[in-house]
Amino acid sequence: MEFMEHKLLDDLNEKGALLIVNNSNLRLVRSIYGSSVLNRLFRKKANQLKKLDVNPNYLFRFSEGDFFIYIDRYNGKKQLERLSRRILELFDKISENMLSSRFVSSRVGILELNKDYENVDNVIRNIEILIGELQDLEGQKYCFFDKAMQEAAILDEEIVEELRKAEYDGFDKEFYLQYQPLVDLKTNNIVGLEALARWENKRLSAIPPLKFIDIAEKHQLIVPLGEWIIKTACNFLKVLENKGLSDIKISINISVIQLLHENFAESLMNIIDEVGVEPHNLELEITESNLMINYSIVNSILDRLRKKGISISLDDFGTGYSSLYRLRALNIHVIKIDKSFIDGIKDENQEDIFIESIITLADQLGLKVVAEG
């Protein structure tokens, strides 16, 4: 921190950059091999970094999993890219001789410094944004910080702020539900509706569900938001029941965070009783990947809900990693084939072995099948 304060004050007339070498999966290495092996691994990584053509006083370990390398008077992005690749090559040599290193994923973030960085806080803030981006990188080992990352991070903060305000003011001021029909292909009748949350924010306009749901989960706001969605959907279901449409199910997407929240099942049953809807007309959807994170606990909760008459649907089937053994033991009623597979069917004469296999398997397990899209 002192080094960067000095550089920001005195030296940024020259081109300067920070290489952030992020190492993830440290907890896994520690749990398998122990802390002493992890420490030895990082000593080896540090020694590899000393082989770079860089002033040794410009090498730092900033946190347990991050090394910082300051580069001054560089010639351009190409030089920083070459240096990033060199770092990753040096780390790969450790993997050849040290098994624990193979569990650690290393990536390099590049932050080019200029006069816009007035203090260290600005630098650290953008480093944290960059590290977040590095952990989400797929098929790429290094990247540059850019304005888009900064804008996305600022937007995320604004969405969190607006979500908290919506919780305080009441979600129904800006949130609403759209209902996507579920059609029986044999009869062409609508047999169900999927409740989809939408948000039209006064300050930020329409915010995509994938964005606000993800942020709500990260900040534990999915529980109050999810409760509002359930209540709103149940109220609409009651309207349908009062109109004599007693055989229409409404399905609601449920986050695993909601399921694992204390008293979720009791809270759900209280809403059902309060609104006065039939439990068998309600269906909860949980994604395959989320289910596998806490399989035994989640499956026991689903069993309790199923015994109350509530249907359970496994969403996005085919994109996760559930085993056939677990599928047999799952407390579910419906499998939803992910839209990406359905999109691949170009005409009615084309046979899709994968989809046909899912339908056959579901039929043998006594499960219904929904094709998304």
XYZ file of C-alpha atoms in Angstrom:
373
model
C 0.000 0.000 0.000
C 2.861 2.351 0.874
C 4.618 1.435 -2.376
C 1.514 2.283 -4.428
C 0.976 5.572 -2.573
C 4.516 6.535 -3.531
C 4.034 5.488 -7.180
C 0.730 7.320 -7.514
C 2.203 10.511 -6.093
C 5.495 10.577 -7.945
C 5.863 8.252 -10.873
C 2.730 8.019 -12.964
C 4.047 10.308 -15.641
C 5.730 7.098 -16.789
C 3.614 4.148 -17.912
C 2.896 1.865 -14.951
C 0.822 -1.293 -14.588
C -0.085 -3.844 -11.962
C -0.251 -7.553 -12.727
C -2.569 -9.277 -10.269
C -1.823 -13.015 -10.118
C -4.912 -14.606 -8.570
C -4.801 -18.194 -7.261
C -8.087 -19.935 -6.454
C -9.188 -23.270 -4.898
C -6.846 -22.749 -1.939
C -9.392 -24.123 0.520
C -9.490 -27.385 -1.422
C -5.674 -27.748 -1.298
C -5.624 -26.947 2.407
C -8.354 -29.492 3.165
C -6.603 -32.252 1.157
C -2.918 -31.587 1.855
C -2.864 -29.254 4.866
C -1.616 -25.696 5.461
C 2.091 -26.578 5.391
C 1.829 -27.942 1.840
C -0.113 -24.857 0.749
C 2.563 -22.596 2.247
C 5.300 -24.576 0.475
C 3.385 -24.247 -2.792
C 3.225 -20.458 -2.440
C 6.929 -20.259 -1.624
C 7.564 -22.119 -4.885
C 5.273 -19.723 -6.769
C 7.083 -16.737 -5.230
C 10.463 -18.159 -6.257
C 9.172 -18.627 -9.813
C 8.103 -14.974 -9.938
C 11.641 -13.956 -8.955
C 12.809 -15.442 -12.274
C 10.974 -12.684 -14.133
C 12.922 -9.737 -15.516
C 11.345 -7.480 -12.902
C 12.766 -5.403 -10.057
C 12.505 -7.715 -6.987
C 11.261 -4.731 -4.985
C 8.227 -4.663 -7.289
C 7.003 -8.140 -6.254
C 4.359 -8.421 -3.532
C 2.061 -10.948 -1.956
C -1.062 -8.916 -1.309
C -3.325 -11.536 0.265
C -3.253 -15.297 0.759
C -4.122 -16.020 -2.865
C -2.858 -12.942 -4.720
C 0.535 -11.775 -5.928
C 1.037 -8.233 -7.249
C 3.755 -7.294 -9.711
C 4.388 -3.655 -10.538
C 5.642 -2.967 -14.069
C 7.077 0.443 -14.895
C 7.886 2.027 -18.258
C 6.354 -0.792 -20.273
C 6.060 -0.521 -24.037
C 2.404 -1.454 -24.474
C -0.262 -4.091 -23.970
C 1.662 -6.726 -25.928
C 4.504 -6.630 -23.402
C 2.054 -7.070 -20.510
C 0.401 -9.982 -22.308
C 3.763 -11.692 -22.872
C 4.650 -11.225 -19.220
C 1.292 -12.687 -18.136
C 1.827 -15.762 -20.312
C 5.351 -16.131 -18.913
C 4.009 -16.109 -15.330
C 1.512 -18.849 -16.159
C 4.251 -20.905 -17.856
C 6.432 -20.637 -14.749
C 3.534 -21.778 -12.564
C 2.850 -24.705 -14.907
C 6.383 -25.964 -14.223
C 5.464 -26.290 -10.554
C 2.467 -28.451 -11.510
C 4.797 -30.928 -13.202
C 6.568 -31.660 -9.911
C 4.034 -30.817 -7.208
C 0.659 -32.567 -7.297
C -1.124 -30.041 -5.038
C -0.380 -27.274 -7.573
C -2.695 -28.912 -10.105
C -5.680 -28.072 -7.922
C -4.837 -24.352 -7.869
C -6.179 -22.301 -10.751
C -3.988 -19.278 -11.559
C -5.037 -16.291 -13.676
C -3.533 -12.880 -14.313
C -5.384 -9.575 -14.265
C -3.756 -6.508 -15.799
C -4.469 -3.034 -14.446
C -2.895 -0.181 -16.395
C -2.303 2.822 -14.156
C -2.609 6.448 -15.186
C -3.341 9.903 -13.752
C -6.989 8.948 -13.189
C -5.842 6.950 -10.161
C -5.574 9.612 -7.505
C -5.241 7.329 -4.486
C -4.673 3.728 -3.485
C -8.358 3.207 -2.662
C -9.224 3.647 -6.361
C -6.568 1.104 -7.281
C -7.721 -1.464 -4.695
C -11.356 -1.040 -5.694
C -10.575 -1.823 -9.338
C -8.293 -4.693 -8.330
C -11.210 -6.283 -6.447
C -13.421 -5.859 -9.509
C -10.704 -7.407 -11.672
C -10.237 -10.388 -9.329
C -13.979 -11.015 -9.502
C -13.746 -11.045 -13.302
C -10.747 -13.401 -13.215
C -12.661 -15.956 -11.172
C -15.417 -16.010 -13.799
C -13.079 -16.321 -16.785
C -13.660 -19.359 -18.983
C -11.101 -20.563 -21.495
C -8.881 -17.568 -20.821
C -6.013 -17.132 -18.391
C -5.512 -13.371 -18.326
C -7.448 -10.182 -19.014
C -7.167 -6.391 -18.846
C -9.253 -4.192 -16.590
C -11.540 -1.943 -18.613
C -14.282 0.615 -18.122
C -16.988 -1.958 -18.840
C -15.965 -3.925 -15.734
C -16.102 -0.766 -13.644
C -19.509 0.201 -15.028
C -20.844 -3.323 -14.425
C -19.616 -3.228 -10.807
C -21.216 0.193 -10.246
C -24.466 -1.079 -11.767
C -24.411 -4.104 -9.455
C -24.043 -1.788 -6.445
C -26.943 0.337 -7.678
C -29.102 -2.770 -8.136
C -28.342 -3.890 -4.578
C -29.313 -0.441 -3.317
C -32.564 -0.473 -5.327
C -33.357 -4.031 -4.156
C -33.012 -2.978 -0.522
C -35.246 0.018 -1.199
C -37.800 -2.224 -2.918
C -37.827 -4.550 0.088
C -38.449 -1.580 2.392
C -41.131 0.059 0.196
C -42.776 -3.201 -0.865
C -41.771 -5.268 -3.886
C -45.158 -4.804 -5.578
C -44.361 -1.114 -6.226
C -41.940 -2.083 -9.044
C -41.937 -5.878 -9.365
C -44.581 -7.900 -11.161
C -45.068 -11.442 -12.447
C -45.518 -12.620 -16.006
C -47.039 -16.050 -16.606
C -45.610 -18.312 -19.284
C -48.068 -21.002 -20.423
C -47.347 -24.720 -20.226
C -49.069 -26.452 -23.150
C -49.967 -30.139 -23.416
C -48.861 -31.121 -26.932
C -51.448 -33.913 -27.155
C -54.486 -31.728 -26.432
C -53.034 -28.260 -27.160
C -54.577 -27.119 -23.864
C -52.861 -24.858 -21.343
C -52.264 -27.051 -18.288
C -49.997 -24.787 -16.277
C -48.318 -21.410 -15.932
C -44.786 -20.543 -14.893
C -44.510 -17.410 -12.759
C -41.618 -15.234 -13.965
C -40.476 -12.223 -11.936
C -39.955 -8.919 -13.767
C -38.578 -5.626 -12.441
C -39.199 -2.179 -13.906
C -37.105 0.116 -11.728
C -37.796 3.874 -11.761
C -34.106 4.772 -11.773
C -32.543 1.906 -13.753
C -35.484 0.942 -16.024
C -36.008 -2.750 -16.853
C -33.481 -5.016 -15.104
C -33.066 -8.541 -16.548
C -34.134 -11.373 -14.200
C -30.792 -13.178 -14.546
C -29.090 -10.036 -13.246
C -31.304 -9.156 -10.286
C -31.860 -12.772 -9.175
C -28.108 -13.420 -9.112
C -27.466 -10.231 -7.116
C -30.377 -10.964 -4.772
C -28.870 -14.384 -4.032
C -25.409 -12.961 -3.351
C -26.799 -10.393 -0.905
C -29.359 -12.636 0.848
C -32.237 -10.597 -0.589
C -33.634 -13.581 -2.473
C -35.489 -14.763 0.641
C -37.809 -11.710 1.023
C -38.100 -11.346 -2.768
C -38.872 -15.059 -3.131
C -41.546 -14.846 -0.449
C -43.213 -11.974 -2.332
C -43.108 -14.004 -5.572
C -44.733 -17.003 -3.861
C -47.488 -14.854 -2.297
C -48.193 -13.031 -5.576
C -48.301 -16.270 -7.570
C -50.593 -17.892 -4.986
C -52.960 -14.910 -5.119
C -53.176 -15.298 -8.904
C -53.680 -19.041 -8.506
C -56.608 -18.292 -6.166
C -58.163 -16.075 -8.862
C -57.922 -18.978 -11.324
C -59.418 -21.427 -8.828
C -62.309 -19.033 -8.147
C -62.999 -18.923 -11.891
C -63.330 -22.690 -11.917
C -59.881 -23.378 -13.412
C -59.008 -25.906 -10.752
C -56.698 -28.033 -12.912
C -54.135 -25.336 -13.763
C -50.810 -25.539 -11.952
C -48.617 -22.519 -11.281
C -44.885 -23.180 -11.057
C -42.451 -20.947 -9.212
C -38.657 -20.930 -9.484
C -37.067 -21.427 -6.077
C -33.470 -20.626 -5.200
C -31.574 -23.209 -3.177
C -30.850 -20.357 -0.744
C -34.601 -20.071 -0.137
C -34.968 -23.824 0.295
C -32.152 -23.960 2.846
C -33.459 -20.941 4.734
C -34.815 -21.688 8.175
C -38.540 -22.543 8.218
C -38.947 -22.317 4.415
C -41.412 -25.224 4.326
C -43.463 -23.813 7.220
C -43.491 -20.338 5.664
C -44.645 -21.769 2.325
C -47.468 -23.764 3.925
C -48.549 -20.667 5.887
C -48.868 -18.703 2.618
C -50.861 -21.561 1.036
C -53.215 -21.680 4.036
C -53.499 -17.885 4.249
C -54.398 -17.467 0.557
C -56.470 -20.631 0.530
C -55.089 -22.349 -2.573
C -54.796 -26.066 -3.218
C -51.211 -27.317 -2.613
C -51.472 -29.726 -5.570
C -51.903 -26.732 -7.894
C -48.513 -25.385 -6.870
C -45.212 -26.514 -8.382
C -41.735 -25.518 -7.232
C -38.823 -25.490 -9.677
C -35.219 -25.964 -8.629
C -32.262 -26.079 -11.020
C -30.265 -29.271 -11.387
C -26.914 -27.648 -10.521
C -28.302 -25.994 -7.363
C -29.836 -29.229 -6.189
C -26.505 -31.047 -6.309
C -24.745 -28.503 -4.066
C -26.567 -29.657 -0.910
C -28.182 -32.779 -2.313
C -29.168 -34.714 0.821
C -30.488 -31.692 2.750
C -32.388 -30.231 -0.215
C -33.837 -33.606 -1.182
C -35.176 -34.146 2.349
C -36.863 -30.710 2.232
C -38.357 -31.550 -1.167
C -39.676 -34.793 0.299
C -41.517 -32.859 3.033
C -43.033 -30.521 0.456
C -44.036 -33.389 -1.812
C -45.841 -35.071 1.076
C -47.866 -31.850 1.453
C -49.073 -32.310 -2.143
C -46.765 -29.767 -3.792
C -45.225 -30.773 -7.135
C -41.451 -30.501 -7.635
C -39.820 -29.797 -11.001
C -36.140 -30.241 -11.901
C -35.277 -27.251 -14.104
C -32.547 -26.976 -16.783
C -32.127 -30.746 -16.905
C -29.102 -31.825 -18.944
C -26.890 -28.834 -18.097
C -25.928 -29.911 -14.567
C -24.203 -33.008 -13.284
C -26.792 -35.170 -11.547
C -26.107 -38.901 -11.624
C -28.719 -41.425 -12.739
C -28.577 -42.977 -9.263
C -29.464 -39.651 -7.648
C -32.117 -38.944 -10.238
C -33.855 -42.159 -9.229
C -33.848 -41.079 -5.572
C -34.931 -37.477 -6.195
C -38.219 -36.306 -4.745
C -39.442 -34.740 -7.982
C -42.421 -35.056 -10.345
C -41.229 -33.235 -13.470
C -38.076 -32.961 -15.582
C -37.643 -29.812 -17.680
C -35.324 -30.330 -20.639
C -33.119 -27.267 -20.992
C -34.002 -24.917 -23.856
C -30.512 -25.255 -25.376
C -31.320 -28.853 -26.324
C -34.758 -28.002 -27.721
C -33.255 -25.211 -29.821
C -31.178 -27.864 -31.562
C -34.220 -29.559 -33.083
C -34.431 -28.085 -36.575
C -37.372 -30.027 -38.013
C -39.865 -32.679 -37.016
C -38.049 -35.440 -38.909
C -34.756 -34.970 -37.069
C -34.149 -37.506 -34.337
C -32.396 -36.297 -31.233
C -31.054 -39.299 -29.352
C -30.351 -37.290 -26.215
C -33.877 -35.880 -25.903
C -35.420 -39.238 -26.787
C -33.324 -40.877 -24.045
C -34.436 -38.313 -21.443
C -38.097 -38.857 -22.344
C -37.706 -42.653 -22.167
C -35.867 -42.428 -18.841
C -38.464 -40.046 -17.370
C -41.281 -42.313 -18.534
C -39.706 -45.305 -16.818
C -39.274 -43.275 -13.605
C -42.879 -42.074 -13.757
C -41.904 -38.425 -14.312
C -43.523 -35.856 -16.600
C -41.364 -34.069 -19.168
C -41.460 -30.375 -20.118
C -39.612 -29.053 -23.165
C -38.479 -25.467 -22.608
C -38.750 -23.038 -25.470
